[in-house]
Every structure is written in C-alpha cells, then in structure tokens.
XYZ file of C-alpha atoms in Angstrom:
723
model
C 0.000 0.000 0.000
C 2.931 2.335 0.644
C 3.900 1.885 -3.009
C 0.413 2.799 -4.156
C 0.154 5.696 -1.715
C 3.466 7.107 -2.873
C 2.058 7.512 -6.384
C -1.227 9.053 -5.264
C -1.412 12.824 -5.056
C -3.665 13.911 -2.202
C -5.867 11.778 0.026
C -6.730 8.263 -1.069
C -10.337 8.705 0.145
C -12.553 11.782 -0.181
C -15.622 12.353 2.018
C -18.601 14.107 0.443
C -19.355 15.887 3.736
C -17.107 17.564 6.275
C -17.023 16.998 10.022
C -19.637 19.129 11.710
C -23.093 19.545 13.263
C -26.117 18.444 11.260
C -29.791 18.819 12.137
C -30.963 16.215 9.627
C -29.918 12.722 8.608
C -26.524 12.960 6.891
C -25.712 11.048 3.724
C -21.984 10.588 3.207
C -20.348 9.283 0.048
C -16.771 7.969 0.000
C -14.748 8.288 -3.191
C -11.419 6.685 -4.021
C -8.724 8.848 -5.503
C -8.665 8.314 -9.310
C -5.076 7.088 -9.016
C -6.053 4.247 -6.664
C -6.418 0.903 -8.489
C -10.028 0.164 -9.436
C -9.878 -3.231 -7.703
C -9.080 -1.622 -4.323
C -11.905 -1.601 -1.778
C -12.977 0.818 0.962
C -13.886 -0.524 4.380
C -15.339 1.619 7.143
C -16.567 1.626 10.754
C -18.852 3.815 12.840
C -17.821 2.579 16.306
C -14.305 4.036 16.582
C -12.510 0.809 15.671
C -9.875 0.789 12.968
C -11.489 -0.624 9.783
C -10.426 -4.018 8.494
C -11.798 -6.449 5.919
C -13.933 -7.842 8.749
C -15.884 -4.575 8.844
C -18.329 -2.951 6.438
C -17.292 -2.773 2.796
C -18.295 0.488 1.198
C -20.798 -0.157 -1.578
C -22.816 3.055 -1.561
C -23.798 6.153 0.403
C -23.725 5.893 4.198
C -26.789 7.220 6.013
C -26.180 8.668 9.471
C -29.646 8.834 10.946
C -31.075 11.645 12.995
C -32.584 10.240 16.175
C -34.264 11.589 19.284
C -30.979 11.834 21.168
C -27.816 13.578 20.094
C -25.752 11.202 17.964
C -22.015 11.344 17.368
C -20.919 9.310 14.354
C -17.164 8.772 13.975
C -16.728 7.570 10.390
C -13.391 5.825 9.808
C -12.410 4.524 6.380
C -9.428 2.793 4.771
C -8.461 1.599 1.320
C -7.631 -2.128 1.131
C -5.558 -3.427 -1.778
C -3.682 -6.706 -2.226
C -3.502 -7.470 1.502
C -2.484 -4.014 2.644
C -4.324 -1.063 4.228
C -3.931 2.634 3.608
C -3.753 5.141 6.413
C -7.060 5.734 8.189
C -9.233 8.647 7.111
C -11.783 9.966 9.576
C -14.591 12.510 9.859
C -16.937 13.146 12.792
C -20.628 13.963 12.399
C -22.832 15.274 15.209
C -26.520 14.857 14.394
C -29.280 16.368 16.536
C -31.949 19.072 16.554
C -30.338 22.495 16.997
C -27.383 21.078 18.892
C -25.675 24.348 19.798
C -28.784 25.830 21.380
C -29.626 22.641 23.243
C -26.265 22.098 24.898
C -24.295 25.364 24.662
C -21.075 23.531 25.533
C -18.064 22.181 23.646
C -18.329 18.597 22.398
C -15.141 16.529 22.250
C -15.141 13.343 20.196
C -12.274 10.883 20.701
C -11.864 7.603 18.871
C -9.343 4.825 19.310
C -9.403 1.176 18.362
C -11.043 -0.898 21.107
C -7.851 -2.936 21.488
C -6.077 0.262 22.576
C -8.712 0.815 25.234
C -9.933 -2.563 26.482
C -7.374 -5.223 25.604
C -6.098 -7.247 28.582
C -2.451 -6.657 27.684
C -2.430 -3.132 26.256
C -5.815 -1.525 26.971
C -5.424 1.716 28.918
C -8.966 1.819 30.364
C -8.950 -1.579 32.094
C -7.367 -3.301 35.082
C -5.784 -5.841 32.757
C -2.548 -7.684 33.312
C -1.104 -4.925 35.507
C -3.803 -5.500 38.129
C -3.496 -9.288 38.089
C 0.290 -9.110 38.448
C -0.067 -6.588 41.257
C -2.536 -8.763 43.158
C -0.002 -11.576 43.267
C 2.255 -9.377 45.403
C -0.420 -7.456 47.310
C 0.115 -7.512 51.097
C -3.073 -5.667 52.059
C -1.468 -2.236 52.253
C -2.162 0.520 49.753
C -3.884 -0.012 46.430
C -3.275 -2.207 43.402
C -3.120 -0.341 40.123
C -4.352 -1.464 36.748
C -3.275 -0.900 33.174
C -4.803 2.555 33.638
C -2.148 3.339 36.291
C 0.760 2.930 33.897
C 2.482 5.998 32.464
C 5.128 6.697 29.858
C 5.249 6.697 26.072
C 4.523 2.958 25.886
C 1.099 3.629 27.424
C 0.033 6.303 24.957
C -2.323 5.044 22.252
C -3.099 6.337 18.765
C -6.413 8.175 18.633
C -8.387 10.784 16.710
C -9.791 14.029 18.118
C -12.546 16.376 16.978
C -13.600 19.400 19.043
C -16.804 21.289 18.285
C -17.344 24.606 20.049
C -20.601 25.680 21.667
C -21.721 27.287 18.395
C -21.400 24.003 16.547
C -18.272 24.925 14.597
C -15.405 22.478 14.162
C -12.639 24.018 16.291
C -9.981 21.293 15.955
C -9.567 17.910 14.285
C -6.411 15.826 14.198
C -4.812 12.517 15.062
C -3.421 12.424 18.605
C -1.866 10.341 21.332
C -4.247 9.293 24.129
C -3.254 8.474 27.708
C -4.747 8.328 31.198
C -4.356 11.099 33.776
C -4.775 11.065 37.543
C -3.722 8.893 40.475
C -6.371 7.229 42.592
C -9.092 8.514 40.280
C -7.669 6.472 37.376
C -9.486 3.466 38.868
C -12.878 5.146 38.422
C -15.164 4.041 35.604
C -14.904 7.438 33.903
C -11.247 8.365 33.760
C -9.433 11.636 33.256
C -7.606 11.682 29.936
C -4.473 13.290 28.587
C -4.249 14.205 24.909
C -0.922 14.598 23.103
C -0.160 16.457 19.873
C 2.925 15.458 17.936
C 3.966 14.955 14.330
C 4.349 11.230 15.060
C 0.544 11.109 15.397
C -0.367 13.638 12.723
C 2.178 14.994 10.280
C 0.073 18.123 9.711
C -0.498 19.000 13.378
C 2.302 18.897 15.921
C 0.332 21.082 18.372
C -3.197 21.742 19.531
C -4.320 25.179 18.377
C -7.345 25.889 20.488
C -8.275 28.564 23.014
C -9.065 27.040 26.416
C -9.074 30.377 28.255
C -12.054 30.980 30.524
C -14.408 33.275 28.651
C -14.933 35.302 31.837
C -11.209 36.091 32.105
C -10.026 39.064 30.018
C -6.661 40.268 31.327
C -3.597 38.565 32.784
C -0.023 39.333 33.736
C 1.051 36.279 31.710
C 0.422 35.041 28.184
C -2.893 33.483 27.132
C -1.329 30.399 25.584
C -3.470 28.909 22.813
C -1.056 26.365 21.355
C -0.271 23.232 23.355
C 1.600 19.959 23.145
C -0.895 18.358 25.495
C -4.390 18.903 26.905
C -5.879 17.402 30.033
C -9.515 16.298 30.204
C -10.510 16.033 33.885
C -13.521 13.863 34.618
C -14.225 15.363 38.034
C -12.427 12.687 40.022
C -13.798 12.593 43.585
C -16.226 15.402 42.724
C -17.799 13.534 39.806
C -21.025 12.660 41.619
C -21.079 15.708 43.911
C -21.651 18.461 41.378
C -18.505 18.152 39.241
C -17.845 21.893 39.315
C -15.254 22.360 42.074
C -12.202 22.348 39.818
C -13.652 24.922 37.419
C -14.852 27.093 40.321
C -11.361 27.194 41.874
C -9.775 27.916 38.478
C -11.917 31.023 38.111
C -11.480 32.123 41.718
C -7.703 31.782 41.492
C -7.559 33.784 38.269
C -9.773 36.498 39.762
C -7.370 36.590 42.716
C -4.486 37.528 40.428
C -2.793 34.167 40.793
C -0.390 32.911 38.145
C -0.499 29.455 39.780
C -3.624 28.132 38.084
C -4.568 26.829 34.671
C -7.574 27.889 32.651
C -10.361 25.387 32.108
C -13.331 24.978 29.810
C -16.350 22.736 30.327
C -17.060 20.103 27.690
C -18.715 16.744 27.185
C -16.702 13.855 25.810
C -17.844 11.136 23.440
C -15.573 8.102 23.257
C -15.935 5.969 20.137
C -19.296 7.559 19.461
C -20.715 6.926 22.948
C -21.275 9.512 25.685
C -18.423 9.297 28.205
C -18.904 12.181 30.647
C -18.735 15.855 31.609
C -15.150 17.062 31.684
C -12.946 20.067 32.343
C -10.695 20.750 29.387
C -7.501 22.138 30.918
C -4.174 23.491 29.821
C -1.632 20.943 30.985
C 1.334 22.038 33.101
C 3.888 20.767 30.594
C 7.329 22.370 30.344
C 6.370 23.705 26.938
C 3.213 25.308 28.288
C 4.976 26.930 31.251
C 7.696 28.285 28.962
C 5.146 29.853 26.616
C 2.995 31.201 29.429
C 5.850 32.911 31.227
C 8.002 33.899 28.234
C 10.879 31.528 28.983
C 13.375 30.703 26.271
C 14.181 27.048 26.888
C 11.500 24.629 28.125
C 14.222 22.058 28.873
C 15.411 24.371 31.664
C 12.150 24.051 33.595
C 12.161 21.653 36.507
C 8.999 20.558 38.340
C 8.496 18.693 41.601
C 5.231 17.039 42.598
C 3.921 15.107 45.594
C 3.456 16.290 49.183
C 4.769 19.579 50.526
C 7.135 17.748 52.884
C 8.436 15.442 50.183
C 8.873 18.189 47.601
C 10.655 20.545 50.013
C 12.928 17.734 51.179
C 13.834 16.576 47.657
C 14.683 20.101 46.549
C 16.699 20.897 49.676
C 14.669 23.948 50.719
C 12.947 22.539 53.818
C 15.659 23.902 56.095
C 15.110 27.449 54.847
C 11.442 27.207 55.856
C 12.388 25.777 59.264
C 14.768 28.628 60.120
C 13.886 31.634 62.296
C 12.028 33.722 59.728
C 11.805 36.728 62.035
C 15.479 37.148 61.182
C 15.726 39.295 58.000
C 18.837 37.422 56.890
C 17.015 34.086 57.014
C 14.107 35.579 55.042
C 16.567 36.866 52.483
C 18.071 33.392 52.112
C 14.618 31.782 51.775
C 13.551 34.313 49.154
C 16.668 33.559 47.164
C 15.067 30.174 46.452
C 11.314 30.754 46.779
C 8.976 33.481 45.500
C 7.285 34.051 48.849
C 4.604 36.366 47.475
C 3.613 33.524 45.170
C 3.766 31.116 48.123
C 1.556 33.244 50.376
C -1.081 33.868 47.703
C -1.051 30.160 46.783
C -1.645 29.167 50.421
C -4.286 31.874 50.890
C -6.307 30.571 47.925
C -6.146 26.970 49.131
C -7.116 28.039 52.645
C -10.040 30.174 51.502
C -11.558 27.417 49.366
C -10.813 24.910 52.166
C -8.836 22.465 50.033
C -8.808 19.410 52.314
C -6.769 17.182 49.976
C -3.670 19.396 50.194
C -0.761 20.101 50.902
C 0.268 16.533 51.778
C -1.198 15.700 48.375
C -1.675 17.557 45.089
C 1.331 19.781 45.751
C 3.558 20.967 42.901
C 6.160 23.645 42.358
C 8.439 24.649 39.485
C 11.343 26.891 38.592
C 13.410 27.970 35.607
C 17.127 27.227 35.749
C 18.114 28.773 32.405
C 19.379 32.271 31.696
C 18.000 34.969 33.993
C 16.451 37.793 31.964
C 16.443 41.157 33.709
C 12.856 42.003 32.704
C 11.312 38.570 33.277
C 10.775 37.703 36.936
C 9.927 34.084 36.082
C 13.477 33.459 34.869
C 14.993 34.236 38.291
C 15.441 30.574 39.316
C 13.036 30.757 42.276
C 10.376 28.176 43.020
C 6.717 28.960 42.362
C 3.602 26.888 42.960
C 0.845 25.312 40.863
C -2.813 24.736 41.755
C -4.383 21.522 40.469
C -6.848 18.721 41.321
C -9.077 20.837 43.547
C -11.908 18.315 43.937
C -12.189 18.619 47.719
C -13.000 22.279 48.292
C -15.866 24.046 50.064
C -16.656 20.814 51.930
C -17.548 19.915 55.488
C -19.121 16.513 56.181
C -18.728 15.704 52.495
C -14.992 15.279 52.954
C -15.378 12.021 54.862
C -17.121 10.487 51.869
C -13.905 10.992 49.923
C -10.928 10.113 52.133
C -10.556 9.719 55.881
C -7.545 12.028 55.874
C -9.270 14.741 53.843
C -11.596 16.488 56.240
C -12.028 19.431 58.550
C -10.712 22.952 58.086
C -7.527 23.386 56.051
C -6.474 26.516 57.957
C -6.778 24.627 61.255
C -4.973 21.618 59.779
C -2.061 23.807 58.668
C -1.736 25.480 62.052
C -2.160 22.211 63.993
C -0.118 20.054 61.546
C -2.891 17.489 61.213
C -4.888 15.614 58.546
C -3.441 16.455 55.114
C -1.049 19.023 56.589
C 0.983 16.890 58.995
C 4.223 17.550 57.116
C 3.666 21.234 56.362
C 6.111 24.056 57.208
C 3.338 26.659 57.065
C 3.133 26.942 60.858
C 6.743 28.096 61.009
C 6.176 30.630 58.231
C 3.325 32.077 60.294
C 5.736 32.459 63.228
C 7.318 35.244 61.177
C 5.565 38.553 61.882
C 6.534 39.798 58.412
C 5.038 36.844 56.522
C 2.083 36.536 58.882
C 1.086 40.159 58.263
C 1.338 39.700 54.493
C -0.693 36.486 54.612
C -3.417 38.055 56.757
C -3.609 40.988 54.353
C -4.005 38.555 51.451
C -6.908 36.921 53.289
C -8.570 40.269 54.037
C -8.353 41.479 50.452
C -9.406 38.198 48.849
C -12.411 37.951 51.184
C -13.360 41.449 50.028
C -12.959 40.736 46.293
C -12.711 37.384 44.510
C -13.534 35.296 47.599
C -16.337 37.485 48.893
C -19.415 35.422 49.628
C -21.259 37.089 46.754
C -18.426 36.411 44.286
C -18.001 32.757 45.265
C -21.734 32.015 45.127
C -22.029 33.764 41.760
C -19.240 31.655 40.278
C -20.602 28.422 41.775
C -24.012 29.107 40.247
C -22.523 30.078 36.880
C -20.381 26.960 36.687
C -23.323 24.789 37.724
C -25.542 26.393 35.088
C -23.038 25.447 32.371
C -23.649 21.731 32.955
C -27.066 21.559 34.653
C -28.905 20.869 31.391
C -26.272 18.284 30.443
C -26.939 16.374 33.648
C -30.672 16.254 32.958
C -30.051 14.857 29.461
C -27.481 12.172 30.268
C -28.207 11.154 33.870
C -31.196 9.880 35.819
C -33.279 11.954 38.196
C -31.570 10.667 41.332
C -28.122 11.637 40.040
C -29.347 15.111 39.073
C -31.035 15.606 42.452
C -27.883 14.593 44.347
C -25.679 16.864 42.223
C -27.904 19.875 42.878
C -27.984 19.040 46.584
C -24.186 19.030 46.830
C -23.935 22.263 44.822
C -26.170 23.871 47.448
C -23.914 22.384 50.134
C -20.962 24.072 48.416
C -22.817 27.373 48.627
C -23.543 26.866 52.323
C -19.853 26.078 52.908
C -18.885 29.234 51.007
C -21.229 31.284 53.210
C -19.589 29.911 56.350
C -16.016 30.306 55.169
C -15.428 33.979 56.098
C -16.516 33.439 59.712
C -14.394 30.255 59.901
C -11.360 32.226 58.712
C -12.029 34.975 61.253
C -12.277 32.410 64.048
C -8.882 30.975 63.099
C -7.325 34.447 63.010
C -8.628 35.011 66.545
C -7.556 31.586 67.813
C -4.056 31.477 66.335
C -3.032 35.144 66.096
C -5.211 36.837 68.704
C -6.700 39.216 66.160
C -9.986 40.877 67.108
C -10.069 44.618 66.407
C -10.463 45.928 62.869
C -10.445 49.313 61.195
C -11.936 50.502 57.910
C -9.436 51.662 55.286
C -11.023 53.963 52.684
C -8.611 54.404 49.790
C -9.038 56.791 46.848
C -6.954 57.717 43.816
C -6.949 60.900 41.764
C -6.490 60.937 38.009
C -3.182 59.505 36.770
C -2.049 57.298 39.639
C -2.191 53.699 40.845
C -1.891 52.388 44.387
C -0.701 48.831 45.004
C -0.026 46.438 47.890
C 0.431 42.643 47.933
C -1.460 41.451 44.838
C -3.897 44.381 44.890
C -3.879 47.427 42.613
C -6.420 50.192 42.120
C -6.203 52.568 39.183
C -7.005 56.230 38.642
C -10.221 57.835 39.901
C -11.112 54.717 41.862
C -12.081 53.851 45.408
C -11.512 50.790 47.582
C -12.892 50.138 51.064
C -11.942 47.199 53.247
C -11.556 46.155 56.869
C -8.074 45.252 58.115
C -6.827 44.067 61.501
C -5.207 46.416 63.983
C -1.535 45.707 64.471
C -1.080 44.077 61.036
C 1.441 45.976 58.905
C 0.209 47.261 55.541
C 2.384 49.244 53.110
C 0.840 51.184 50.218
C 2.873 52.031 47.112
C 1.984 54.502 44.386
C 3.019 54.997 40.781
C 2.048 57.917 38.590
C 0.755 57.307 35.069
C 2.848 58.416 32.082
C 2.338 62.178 31.758
C 1.586 62.603 35.464
C 3.695 63.364 38.538
C 3.008 62.113 42.048
C 2.151 64.966 44.435
C 1.318 63.559 47.880
C -0.840 61.296 50.025
C -3.720 62.677 52.029
C -4.161 60.673 55.241
C -7.118 61.702 57.367
C -6.884 65.176 55.811
C -3.091 65.573 56.285
C -0.656 65.658 53.327
C 2.221 63.167 53.382
C 4.947 63.424 50.746
C 6.597 59.984 51.148
C 6.764 57.799 48.050
C 5.120 54.935 49.989
C 3.337 54.802 53.325
C 2.930 52.201 56.060
C -0.480 52.115 57.678
C -0.131 52.119 61.474
C -2.569 51.947 64.383
C -1.731 55.583 65.215
C -3.528 56.643 62.025
C -6.824 55.072 63.078
C -9.458 57.692 63.828
C -12.695 56.349 65.286
C -12.155 53.011 63.565
C -11.301 54.499 60.165
C -8.335 55.592 58.072
C -8.967 57.703 54.980
C -6.189 57.702 52.375
C -5.996 59.413 48.992
C -3.127 59.288 46.467
C -2.862 62.459 44.383
C -1.081 63.059 41.075
C -0.959 66.055 38.702
C -0.910 65.991 34.917
C 2.218 67.482 33.359
C 1.787 70.539 31.172
C 3.256 68.873 28.100
C 2.559 66.203 25.487
C 3.245 62.645 26.569
C 3.972 60.161 23.801
C 3.915 56.518 24.849
C 3.873 53.026 23.415
C 0.461 51.874 24.638
C -0.125 48.505 22.920
C 1.689 45.988 20.767
C 1.421 42.606 19.140
C 4.472 40.581 18.185
C 3.087 37.307 16.880
C 4.572 36.094 13.581
C 3.926 38.417 10.661
C 1.184 40.430 12.325
C 3.439 42.625 14.472
C 2.418 46.185 15.236
C 2.518 48.792 17.986
C 0.299 51.674 19.023
C 1.696 55.143 19.707
C -0.532 57.332 21.891
C -0.474 60.862 23.249
C -1.687 60.774 26.862
C -0.530 64.286 27.696
C -2.575 67.500 27.759
C -1.171 69.198 24.638
C -0.505 68.264 21.012
C 2.481 66.089 20.114
C 4.526 66.282 16.903
C 5.475 62.674 16.350
C 8.393 63.372 14.004
C 10.357 64.435 17.079
C 10.252 60.840 18.342
C 11.930 57.593 17.338
C 11.452 53.885 17.949
C 14.117 51.209 17.724
C 15.029 47.649 18.601
C 18.704 48.564 19.006
C 20.089 50.473 21.992
C 23.070 51.574 19.874
C 20.802 53.096 17.236
C 17.981 54.837 19.086
C 16.907 56.771 15.974
C 16.430 53.701 13.814
C 12.893 54.695 12.782
C 11.582 58.246 12.925
C 7.872 58.442 13.640
C 5.776 59.975 10.848
C 5.018 63.689 10.547
C 1.715 63.442 12.328
C 0.277 65.723 14.995
C -1.466 63.770 17.749
C -4.051 65.569 19.827
C -4.404 64.514 23.474
C -6.037 61.065 23.583
C -5.231 60.219 19.938
C -3.207 57.221 18.697
C -1.719 55.752 15.517
C -0.618 52.225 14.590
C 2.919 51.503 13.363
C 3.344 48.138 11.628
C 6.390 45.900 11.704
C 8.461 45.540 8.546
C 7.175 42.021 7.805
C 3.517 42.650 8.569
C 1.393 41.276 5.733
C -1.500 43.582 6.598
C 0.443 46.825 6.510
C 0.204 47.877 2.857
C -0.382 51.644 2.632
C 0.045 52.223 6.371
C 2.904 53.402 8.580
C 5.611 50.722 8.409
C 8.771 50.825 10.479
C 12.077 49.339 9.344
C 12.257 46.504 11.875
C 10.061 43.741 13.240
C 8.952 43.113 16.804
C 10.598 39.966 18.112
C 10.166 38.299 21.475
C 12.800 38.982 24.146
C 14.146 41.963 22.180
C 13.962 45.487 23.548
C 11.590 48.049 22.060
C 12.739 51.605 22.699
C 11.053 55.008 22.404
C 13.327 58.062 22.252
C 13.418 61.731 21.353
C 16.362 63.558 19.837
C 18.070 63.806 23.223
C 17.513 60.594 25.182
C 15.825 57.244 25.500
C 12.400 57.717 27.083
C 11.134 54.178 27.450
C 12.325 50.592 27.062
C 10.156 47.458 27.016
C 11.204 43.851 26.489
C 8.816 42.340 23.939
C 7.247 39.264 25.562
C 6.514 35.917 23.976
C 2.984 36.133 22.638
C 0.287 33.780 21.363
C -1.824 34.117 18.246
C -4.382 36.970 18.454
C -2.833 38.252 21.671
C -2.181 41.886 22.604
C 0.199 43.262 25.228
C -1.020 46.625 26.494
C -0.960 49.178 29.252
C -3.984 48.697 31.472
C -5.894 51.989 31.479
C -2.747 53.662 29.994
C -0.977 53.131 33.321
C 2.441 51.576 33.869
C 0.829 48.166 34.450
C 1.141 45.937 31.383
C -1.295 43.076 30.759
C -2.026 40.440 28.138
C -5.454 40.237 26.503
C -6.985 38.586 23.464
C -7.682 40.618 20.322
C -11.429 40.873 19.729
C-alpha cells in the first residue's frame, strides 16, 4: 500500500461531507482517488474501531440517521488493496436538533481502536494484566493499580480528536496520542484523559491550536497560551457525583485573585468511540512547553517541576531547612527568598485556605522553577520556586470530605496550624511564626475575602459553573443523580457562606486578632496604588476592613504624563513615596487615604499597545498628555546603539489620539505606517526623542491573536486577546 500511496497525489479517500453539526440525517459518500487501483476496496466503521476487511465494505452512500438523542458518528475509512491497508481517514458527524442551542457547551469526540482501550495486555482503560500481576504481590497495604495506572510513552495510544465549540463549529480535528491522567481517580469508571499532539501522530499537526481560556477572564499578567503539546480532560475525580464543578470554580477564583499558579479550564462533554463518556474540564496541561510559553521563557528544557506532598517536595529540593529557620530574622528571610517566590507562596496558600482544600498540601502539591538564563525584565526566569494549583476536587466541603478520604476532612487553615490531617508535614506553621510573613498572609486573606472570595463572588461563580452543565446532567443522567448533584452544589454554597466566619475564628484563635479598622482608599487621576497582589487605578475607590496591628504598606506609581504629588491621610498631606499604615492613624475606627497626582503641562507620547506574533506585528503610539504632540520628534528602535532607527511619521497627535505603526514584515500593513524593523520576542523596544531614551520594554513571547497593552494607559502591562 505504501507503493500505491506514494504515487497518489492527495488523500486516497474523499468524504462528500465535512465533520460538523447536522440537524438532519446525513448522507456521506466515499470516493477513491482516481489514481487508486479500481480493484481496491474501501472498508469503514462507525464505532471508533480501525477498519479491516472484517468490517463494512463500502458499496454506496452511508446514512447517518437523525434520532431523538444527540448522535455522534465517527466515520473511519481505509483503502484495502492486495492485503495491505492505507492510512485511516476519519470525519466526525454530530446529528441532533439544533445542537448548539440545546447544549451550549463544547463537544469533544475521541476515537481509538477498542484494542487500545480494552485489551487485557495493552488496553489503557482496564485493570488488565497490571492488576493481576499486582494482586499476586499485594500484602493488604495501599492499592493495586491497573493498566490505567501505567504511564510513559509505551502507554500512549493512537487516537483521533474532533472538538466542536458551543456554536457548533469544528474548532480542531487531528490525530493524537491518548493516555490516562490522575492517580487514585484512574481506577474510576470514567477516567481523566491526557491528549498529546505530535507529528508522530499527525504529520500536519504537531500542536493543539485551540483557546481554552475561561471566557470570563479578560486580562492577565502572563500570556494566554493557545497552542499546546498536550491537553488534560478532567472527569471530576472525587467530585464527579457531587456536582462536578469544584475544579472549574477554583480555576476562576484563582484567576480572579491575580494568581499565576492556576490553569484555565473549559467545560465540555466527551464522546468516546461515538458513545457519551462524561462531563469534563478541558484544561491546559502544566507541561514544560506550556509553562515556557505562558511565562516567556526561552528554553522549556530548563524548567524543573516537583510534585507530591509539601514535605516530600521541600525535602527533595533541599529547601525545607530554609522554611524551618527563624524567619523573624531578615537574613534568614533573604536566604529563603533567594530560592522561593514568597509572594507567590503566600497567595497560593491563601487561595487553598479560603476554598478549604482538604486534599492538600500533603497531596496535590507541585512547584516549578526555571534554571536557564535569567532575563532582567522577566521575573519568572529568576530561578526561584513557584507553585501550581491543580486537582481541587475537595474544596468548600464539610461533612462531604469524609465520603472521599478519611484524611481529607475538617478545616484546612486549622490543619495547617495544627499540623494534622493532610497538613501533617507542612512548614506553614513556622512561616506564620514570622511577623513579616504573617502580616502579608493576613492581608491577602482580608483582600481576597473582600474581592474574589467574597461570599457574593463565590456564590455567583458556583451558580454560573453549575448552570453550564445543569442541562447536560438532565439529558445524560437519571433523576436521582441530578437531584444529588444539585444538593451538593447547594452544600458548596452553604460552605462558602460559612467560610469567612471560619477564617475569622482561626485568626482570633491562632493570632489573637480581634479589632479591625476601615481603610477607605481613593486615587486621583493619573495614579495607581498597590499592595500585595492588589492594585487600584485612577479615579477609583476601595474600602476594606483590616486588623489592627497588622502591617500594611501602600505604594503609588504615577501614570505616564503625570507626577506624584502627595498622600492625604485623614486630611493631612504626606509626601513619602510609599506609606505604612499604622494603628496611630486610626481615627474612630477608620483611616482615609488618597493618592494624588498632577498631569504634566506637556505632550506625553507613549507606546500603549503591541502585538508581536509572527507576521502580524504592530505597535500603538498614543499621546496621553494635555497638549498636542509632533510625532516626528520621536523615534522607535530595537537597538540600543541606534535609538533613531525609525523616525515616527510627521503626524500631529491631539491629546487622547493614537496611531498604529506596523512591523516591517507585517502582511496587513500595505499603505500604512511601516517601520524598518520587526517586533521579536525577548528583544527590547525603545522610544526616544532627539536627546535621550524615554522608554524601554522587552517584547514578551505572545500567542496568536494576543495583545500586550498598558492597562488603562498606566504603567501596568497586561495580556489580553484581540477581539
């Protein structure tokens, strides 16, 4: 067949219809390439198995019937000639009344030959030989794994993937590698899956090109990666029968909290070999390639990850001793922070505490670092450890925890402070002995409980995530299952309502905190105020309660074209660049703070946005000052030794106006302003006048359709997707 295929231009089989959604019975014709010998036959299947001569011979049009229920038809076909088979050709047809309106969720179809899935020796979904061999040596301790527990390349099977978005459009279709994901949960009937893209599976697609970003999430301090080597499909694990929304809820809460430790997720339903398999979370996988793209790191081989329990991970990496030292000593803190991003650590622990993750940190604990070249303008290249949130199936629970695991119960905050349950090996208690870290952690809790983790925010997200799959449950599951799921969703909401008071009780019990004051913070035009992971922008207001005696430092930064003037604290002007809030400032339980800036009496030309993906590079030049700007007095460059490489055009920009400058290779730039260089990742982009360099920005690694921009024209840069 290879000889025949080598002489055939194009595909050996042509389908009359393309993969897609259909609201009527579909009739599909298969046609052999004219260069295929006339005596060759086509065989096909509709059950996901690889076609052989034992299957249906194609003799005429194939009718894919519309039925009452949604039908997914995976049509596989091969050419058979003189004892040999061609490669497999496959299309996927979804047939149902108005599918997109009925489900409003992505549909993922996966096919793989049944031998790959269910064979005793090699099937990845069964107990198989691995279980039987394990039972021979089982001593009654622990668990015996099955074929589904095995990992490595030898346990990845050839498969085919088709993804249809909620509008019914085909979003991705390619041949893939299919494996199993998860630990204990791999023994469940419905298993989490891992999908692999590589040219060894499909010569035309060595990556997945698909946007998994939460639709509710618009801005981030890191790249919205939309090309992947692998994708994880989480089946819900321990949460499968208890609502199956906890993982997606935590993903959204963590992103709203400003965390870079979480992965985006997207709800979907999975069909396996044409049969409904389950409701899943489609997630970006924490592969080295993904982390490198997300954080703009040059070499994915220089990323190291460590996974297991907190105690085990800290011991293996040799950092446990730094956590055990006296962290009230500034020198010891300095040593610890040489190895660990402690702001990342504290926010990571705050999120897990607030959602009461009872299967952590003695489980589901992972951290990573980059050990390649340290780039001055990329904090993630500094070689310090940072943390990753995953497998959050046991959150917002109380009595429910005991139905999962005996060790996963109670209150995570209490467990951390008492070193019990899933926190017996944690160093967190010693970190909280440090007044410096304790104050920062408590401030994280206060701000998160006032924003992303407010009762209103958490309940809203729980209800939204439940709504995404509520109709799916009613279609695919019986009434008892649906009733139980809704019951446990309501239990989640009740747990979320209780969580703030539980946190406050722990702060009283362990730190003796009782008294609070109200901080009312305002900003004038042209200034931001930041602390911990919080930032408020110009002409904004933020009110929150904080604990007396807990240190809080506020920092300000004027917008381009503005100059910081002073703080106003309870009516008194303070001219310090930053201020520390102290108990002496409290006046009748309140502190009123305003940060004030003044616009400069001059034009202010800035680089406000850019895109540097492939041949679609461009940048936006804006005037954010209060008078007109003659752009021909300014220059942009990618070379510090040649600041005047490209003179901006002779254009007068009024205040608030902008123009686009295209890169030299931009295919869309005909007739527009085109500079004489391209924007390339990790290169510097400079803005100068005739006298000096005014601004320098390192161009980050960017994904397709991604923009890097100043948020609100401030000095805070964020990634967002191009509409």
